[in-house]
Short mmCIF file of C-alpha atoms and ligand atoms in Angstrom, two decimals:
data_model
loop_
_atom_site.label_atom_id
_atom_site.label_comp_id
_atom_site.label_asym_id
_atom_site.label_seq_id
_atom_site.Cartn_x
_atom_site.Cartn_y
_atom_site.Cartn_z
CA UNK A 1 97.81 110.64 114.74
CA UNK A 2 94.01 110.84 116.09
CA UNK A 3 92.61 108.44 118.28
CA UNK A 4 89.94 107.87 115.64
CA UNK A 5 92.81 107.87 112.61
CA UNK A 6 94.67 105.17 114.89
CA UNK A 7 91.63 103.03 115.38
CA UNK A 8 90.62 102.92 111.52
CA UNK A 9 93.87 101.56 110.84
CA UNK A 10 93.89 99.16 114.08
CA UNK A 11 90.55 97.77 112.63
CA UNK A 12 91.65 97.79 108.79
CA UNK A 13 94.69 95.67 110.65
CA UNK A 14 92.51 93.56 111.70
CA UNK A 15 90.04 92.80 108.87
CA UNK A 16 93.20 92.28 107.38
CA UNK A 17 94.44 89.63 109.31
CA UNK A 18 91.31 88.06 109.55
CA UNK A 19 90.80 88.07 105.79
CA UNK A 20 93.99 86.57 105.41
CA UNK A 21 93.24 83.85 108.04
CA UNK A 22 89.90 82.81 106.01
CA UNK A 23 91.41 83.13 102.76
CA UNK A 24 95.22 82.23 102.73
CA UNK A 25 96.94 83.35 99.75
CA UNK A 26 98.81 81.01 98.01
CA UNK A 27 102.17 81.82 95.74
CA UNK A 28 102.03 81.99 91.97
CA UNK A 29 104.16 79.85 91.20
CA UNK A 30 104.28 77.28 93.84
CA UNK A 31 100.72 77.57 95.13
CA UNK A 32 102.28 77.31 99.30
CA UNK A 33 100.35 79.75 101.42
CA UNK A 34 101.42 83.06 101.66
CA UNK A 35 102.52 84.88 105.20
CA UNK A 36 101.01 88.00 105.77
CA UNK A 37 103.81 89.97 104.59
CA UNK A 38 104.21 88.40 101.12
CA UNK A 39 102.77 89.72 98.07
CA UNK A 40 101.95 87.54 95.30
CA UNK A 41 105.26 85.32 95.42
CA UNK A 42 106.68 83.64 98.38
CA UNK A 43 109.99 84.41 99.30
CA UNK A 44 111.43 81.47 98.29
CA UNK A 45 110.35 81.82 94.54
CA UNK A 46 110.93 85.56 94.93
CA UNK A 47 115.04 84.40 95.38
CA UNK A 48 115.09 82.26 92.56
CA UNK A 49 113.71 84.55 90.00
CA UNK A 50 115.69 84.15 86.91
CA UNK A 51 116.97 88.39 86.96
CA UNK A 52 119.29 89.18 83.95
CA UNK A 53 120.93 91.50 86.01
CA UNK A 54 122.15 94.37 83.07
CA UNK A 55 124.41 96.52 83.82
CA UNK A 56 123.76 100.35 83.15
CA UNK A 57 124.25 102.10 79.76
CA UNK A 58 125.35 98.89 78.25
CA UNK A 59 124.68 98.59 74.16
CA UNK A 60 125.76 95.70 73.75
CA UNK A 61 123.54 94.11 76.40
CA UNK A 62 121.28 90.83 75.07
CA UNK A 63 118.22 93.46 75.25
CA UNK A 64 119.53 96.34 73.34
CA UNK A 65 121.21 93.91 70.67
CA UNK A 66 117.76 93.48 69.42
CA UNK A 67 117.24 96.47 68.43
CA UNK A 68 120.34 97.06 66.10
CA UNK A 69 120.01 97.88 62.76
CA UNK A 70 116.50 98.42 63.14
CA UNK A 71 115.66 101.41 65.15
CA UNK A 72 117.60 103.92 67.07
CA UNK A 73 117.27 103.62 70.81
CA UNK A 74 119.17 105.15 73.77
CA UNK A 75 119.34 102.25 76.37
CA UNK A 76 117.36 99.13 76.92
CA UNK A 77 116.71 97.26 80.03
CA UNK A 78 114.64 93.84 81.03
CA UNK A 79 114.82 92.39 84.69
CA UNK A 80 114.16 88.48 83.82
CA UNK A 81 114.72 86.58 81.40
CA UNK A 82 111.70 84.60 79.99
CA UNK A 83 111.47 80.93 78.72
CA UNK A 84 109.34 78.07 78.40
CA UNK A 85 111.24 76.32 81.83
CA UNK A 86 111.54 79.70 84.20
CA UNK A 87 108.47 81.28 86.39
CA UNK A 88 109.21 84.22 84.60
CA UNK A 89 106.47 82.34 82.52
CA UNK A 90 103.51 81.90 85.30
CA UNK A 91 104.02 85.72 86.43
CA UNK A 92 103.61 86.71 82.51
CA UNK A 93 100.71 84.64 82.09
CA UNK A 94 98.94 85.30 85.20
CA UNK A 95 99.45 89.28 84.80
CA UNK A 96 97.85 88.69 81.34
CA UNK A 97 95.46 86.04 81.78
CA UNK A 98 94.64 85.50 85.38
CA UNK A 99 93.27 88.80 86.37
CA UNK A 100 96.60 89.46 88.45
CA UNK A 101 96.95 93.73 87.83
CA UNK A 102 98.82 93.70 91.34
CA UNK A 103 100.85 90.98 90.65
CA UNK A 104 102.12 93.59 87.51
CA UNK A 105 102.53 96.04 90.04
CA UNK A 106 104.24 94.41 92.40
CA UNK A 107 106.72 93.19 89.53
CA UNK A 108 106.95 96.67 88.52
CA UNK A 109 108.36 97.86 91.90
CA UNK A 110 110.94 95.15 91.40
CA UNK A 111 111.63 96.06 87.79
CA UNK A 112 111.93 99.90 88.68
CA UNK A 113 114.28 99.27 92.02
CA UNK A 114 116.55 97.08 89.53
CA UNK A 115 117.18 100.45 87.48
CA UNK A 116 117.02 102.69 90.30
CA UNK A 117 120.57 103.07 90.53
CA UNK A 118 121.20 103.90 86.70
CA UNK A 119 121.77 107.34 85.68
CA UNK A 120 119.85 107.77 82.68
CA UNK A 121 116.95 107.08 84.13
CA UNK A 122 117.07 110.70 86.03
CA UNK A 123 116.78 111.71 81.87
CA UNK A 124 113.32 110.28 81.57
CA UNK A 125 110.45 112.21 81.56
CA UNK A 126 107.78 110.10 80.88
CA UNK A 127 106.84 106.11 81.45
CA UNK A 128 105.04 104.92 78.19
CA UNK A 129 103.35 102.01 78.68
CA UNK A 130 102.38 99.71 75.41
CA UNK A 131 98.90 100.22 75.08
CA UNK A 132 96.39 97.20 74.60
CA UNK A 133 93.59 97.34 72.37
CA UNK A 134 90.61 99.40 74.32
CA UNK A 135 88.09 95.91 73.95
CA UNK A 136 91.27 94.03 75.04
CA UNK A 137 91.61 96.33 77.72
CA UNK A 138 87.92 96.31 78.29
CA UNK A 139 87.75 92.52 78.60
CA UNK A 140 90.99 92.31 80.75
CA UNK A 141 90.00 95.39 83.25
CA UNK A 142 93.18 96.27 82.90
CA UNK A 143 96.71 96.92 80.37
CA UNK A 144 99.30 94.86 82.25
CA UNK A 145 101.88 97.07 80.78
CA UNK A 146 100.38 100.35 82.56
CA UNK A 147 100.30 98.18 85.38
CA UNK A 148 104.08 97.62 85.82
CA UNK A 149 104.21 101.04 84.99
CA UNK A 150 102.44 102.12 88.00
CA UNK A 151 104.67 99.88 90.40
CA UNK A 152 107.77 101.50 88.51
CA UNK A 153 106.32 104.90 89.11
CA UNK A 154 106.32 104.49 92.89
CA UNK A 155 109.97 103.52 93.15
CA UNK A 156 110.95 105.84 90.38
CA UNK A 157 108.69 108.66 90.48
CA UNK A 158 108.53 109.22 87.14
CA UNK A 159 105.42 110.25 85.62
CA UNK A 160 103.31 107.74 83.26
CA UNK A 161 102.00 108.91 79.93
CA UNK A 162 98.85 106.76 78.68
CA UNK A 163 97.88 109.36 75.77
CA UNK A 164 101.43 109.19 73.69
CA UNK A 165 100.78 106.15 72.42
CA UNK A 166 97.93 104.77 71.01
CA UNK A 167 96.54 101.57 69.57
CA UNK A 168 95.28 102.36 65.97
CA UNK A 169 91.03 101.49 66.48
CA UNK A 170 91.21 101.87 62.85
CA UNK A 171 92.79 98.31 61.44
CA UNK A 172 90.36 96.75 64.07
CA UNK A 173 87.31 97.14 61.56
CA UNK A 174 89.08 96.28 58.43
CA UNK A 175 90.36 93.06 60.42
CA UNK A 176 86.74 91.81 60.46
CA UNK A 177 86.78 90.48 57.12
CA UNK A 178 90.08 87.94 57.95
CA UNK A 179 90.52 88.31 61.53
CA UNK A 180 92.81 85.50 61.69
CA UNK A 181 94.94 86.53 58.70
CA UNK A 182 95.41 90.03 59.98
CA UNK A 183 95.80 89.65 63.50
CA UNK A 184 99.61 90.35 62.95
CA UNK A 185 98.37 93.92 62.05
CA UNK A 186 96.33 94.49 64.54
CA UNK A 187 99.37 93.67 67.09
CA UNK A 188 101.24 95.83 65.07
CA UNK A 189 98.49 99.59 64.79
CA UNK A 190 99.93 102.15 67.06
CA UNK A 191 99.73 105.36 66.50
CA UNK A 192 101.69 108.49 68.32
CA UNK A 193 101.15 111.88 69.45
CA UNK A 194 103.41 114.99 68.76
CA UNK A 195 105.53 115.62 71.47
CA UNK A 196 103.70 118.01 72.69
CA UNK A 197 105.12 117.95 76.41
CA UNK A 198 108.34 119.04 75.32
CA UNK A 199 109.77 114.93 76.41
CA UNK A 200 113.76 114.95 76.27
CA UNK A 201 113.34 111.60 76.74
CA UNK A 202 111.35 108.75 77.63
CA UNK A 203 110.71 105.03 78.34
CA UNK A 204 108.48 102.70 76.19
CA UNK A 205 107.42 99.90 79.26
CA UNK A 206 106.53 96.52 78.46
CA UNK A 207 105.43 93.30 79.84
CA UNK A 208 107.90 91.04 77.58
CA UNK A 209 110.24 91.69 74.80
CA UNK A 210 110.86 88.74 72.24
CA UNK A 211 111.41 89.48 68.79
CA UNK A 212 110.94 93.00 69.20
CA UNK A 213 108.96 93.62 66.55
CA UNK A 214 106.08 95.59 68.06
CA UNK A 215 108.52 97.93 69.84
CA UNK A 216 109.94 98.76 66.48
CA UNK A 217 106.82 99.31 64.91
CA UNK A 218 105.90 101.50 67.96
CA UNK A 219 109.47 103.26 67.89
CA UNK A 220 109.17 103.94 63.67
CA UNK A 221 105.73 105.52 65.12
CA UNK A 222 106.89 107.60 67.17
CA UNK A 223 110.26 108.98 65.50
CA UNK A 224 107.77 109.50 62.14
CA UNK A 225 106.34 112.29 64.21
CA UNK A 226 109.08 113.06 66.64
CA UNK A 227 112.49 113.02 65.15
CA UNK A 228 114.51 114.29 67.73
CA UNK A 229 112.80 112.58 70.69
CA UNK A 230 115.32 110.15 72.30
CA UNK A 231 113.54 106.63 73.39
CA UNK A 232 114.79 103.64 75.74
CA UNK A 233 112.97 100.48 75.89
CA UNK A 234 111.99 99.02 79.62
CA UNK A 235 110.83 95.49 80.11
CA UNK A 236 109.39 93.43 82.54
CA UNK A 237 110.96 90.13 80.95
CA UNK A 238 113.10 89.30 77.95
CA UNK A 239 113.03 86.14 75.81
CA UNK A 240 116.28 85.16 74.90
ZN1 ZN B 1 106.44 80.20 95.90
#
């Protein structure tokens, strides 16, 4: 290393430090001051996060049960479970809401090392994230889902795909006239590209999974156009 490459990062360090020392961090979720080497979360919450802990290639798992009888899927995976009483519900809102896109990254490192291990994610060859309206997106600065992507792409080094999948800009103008009646179909416009990168396989990413009814209106999407394209679903959180 250079002595003038060794000094940048001494001084970055530093300003570091220093930042941190005028402007302490506090945790998400119970607002105590971070340490320097905590990100987003104290340790303390980080333990008690409410993990579902899925084992691999399991169909019958809570997450892929969902999904039966209305779409085909390959495997299915969330890392906590969501509710009204768990954190799980200040990290969703605050990657949503709060202008928190590291936050989603920093959960997506967690939610990527928790399938790190599984073999059938070697199979996929693209991370999908579940795109957000473009004025949504505009608004927000960010799609939280791309975000976890991104922190799943470091531990997993799998490539993200933002063009697949699109949100349909087309049911936005119709919605004008009842905006409140229609919002379900906004939610619900996606449309997909032809598989035009040859995928095997790949992984729609999400922020939470309830119902599941915009991942099967995503999944019908995509299978319209690509019939022999094998999908699993990834999720930050589930809601059980
Ligand atoms: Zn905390």
């Amino acid at each position: 290393m250079g002595a003038k490459v060794k000094s940048k990062h001494f001084l970055n360090k530093n300003i570091e430090s220093l930042a941190h020392l005028l402007f302490p961090k506090k945790c998400l979720i119970c607002a105590t001051e971070l340490n320097i080497n905590e990100n987003q979360i104290c340790q303390n919450c980080d333990s008690e996060l409410p993990q579902m802990y899925l084992a691999e290639g399991e169909t019958t798992n809570p997450v892929h049960k969902v999904f039966w009888g209305r779409v085909q899927i390959e495997n299915a995976h969330a890392w906590l479970l969501y509710n009204k009483e768990l954190s799980t519900k200040e990290i969703l809102h605050a990657i949503k809401y709060k202008d928190k896109p590291q936050l989603a990254r920093a959960m997506g490192e967690k939610l990527g090392q928790s399938i790190s291990e599984f073999e059938w994610i070697n199979t996929i060859d693209a991370l999908i994230p579940v795109p957000i309206h473009p004025k949504k997106k505009f608004i927000r600065g960010y799609n939280q889902s791309e975000e976890i992507a991104k922190g799943m792409k470091g531990i997993l080094k799998i490539p993200i795909d933002n063009y697949f999948l699109k949100r349909n800009l087309h049911t936005d103008s119709q919605t004008k006239k009842d905006r409140f009646g229609r919002w379900d179909n906004i939610e619900g416009a996606f449309r997909s590209e032809k598989n035009k990168n040859a995928y095997q396989h790949i992984a729609i990413v999400d922020d939470v999974i309830t119902t599941g009814a915009t991942m099967e209106r995503i999944i019908h999407q995509i299978q319209e156009k690509n019939p022999d394209l094998r999908i699993s679903v990834i999720s930050l959180a589930f809601a059980q």
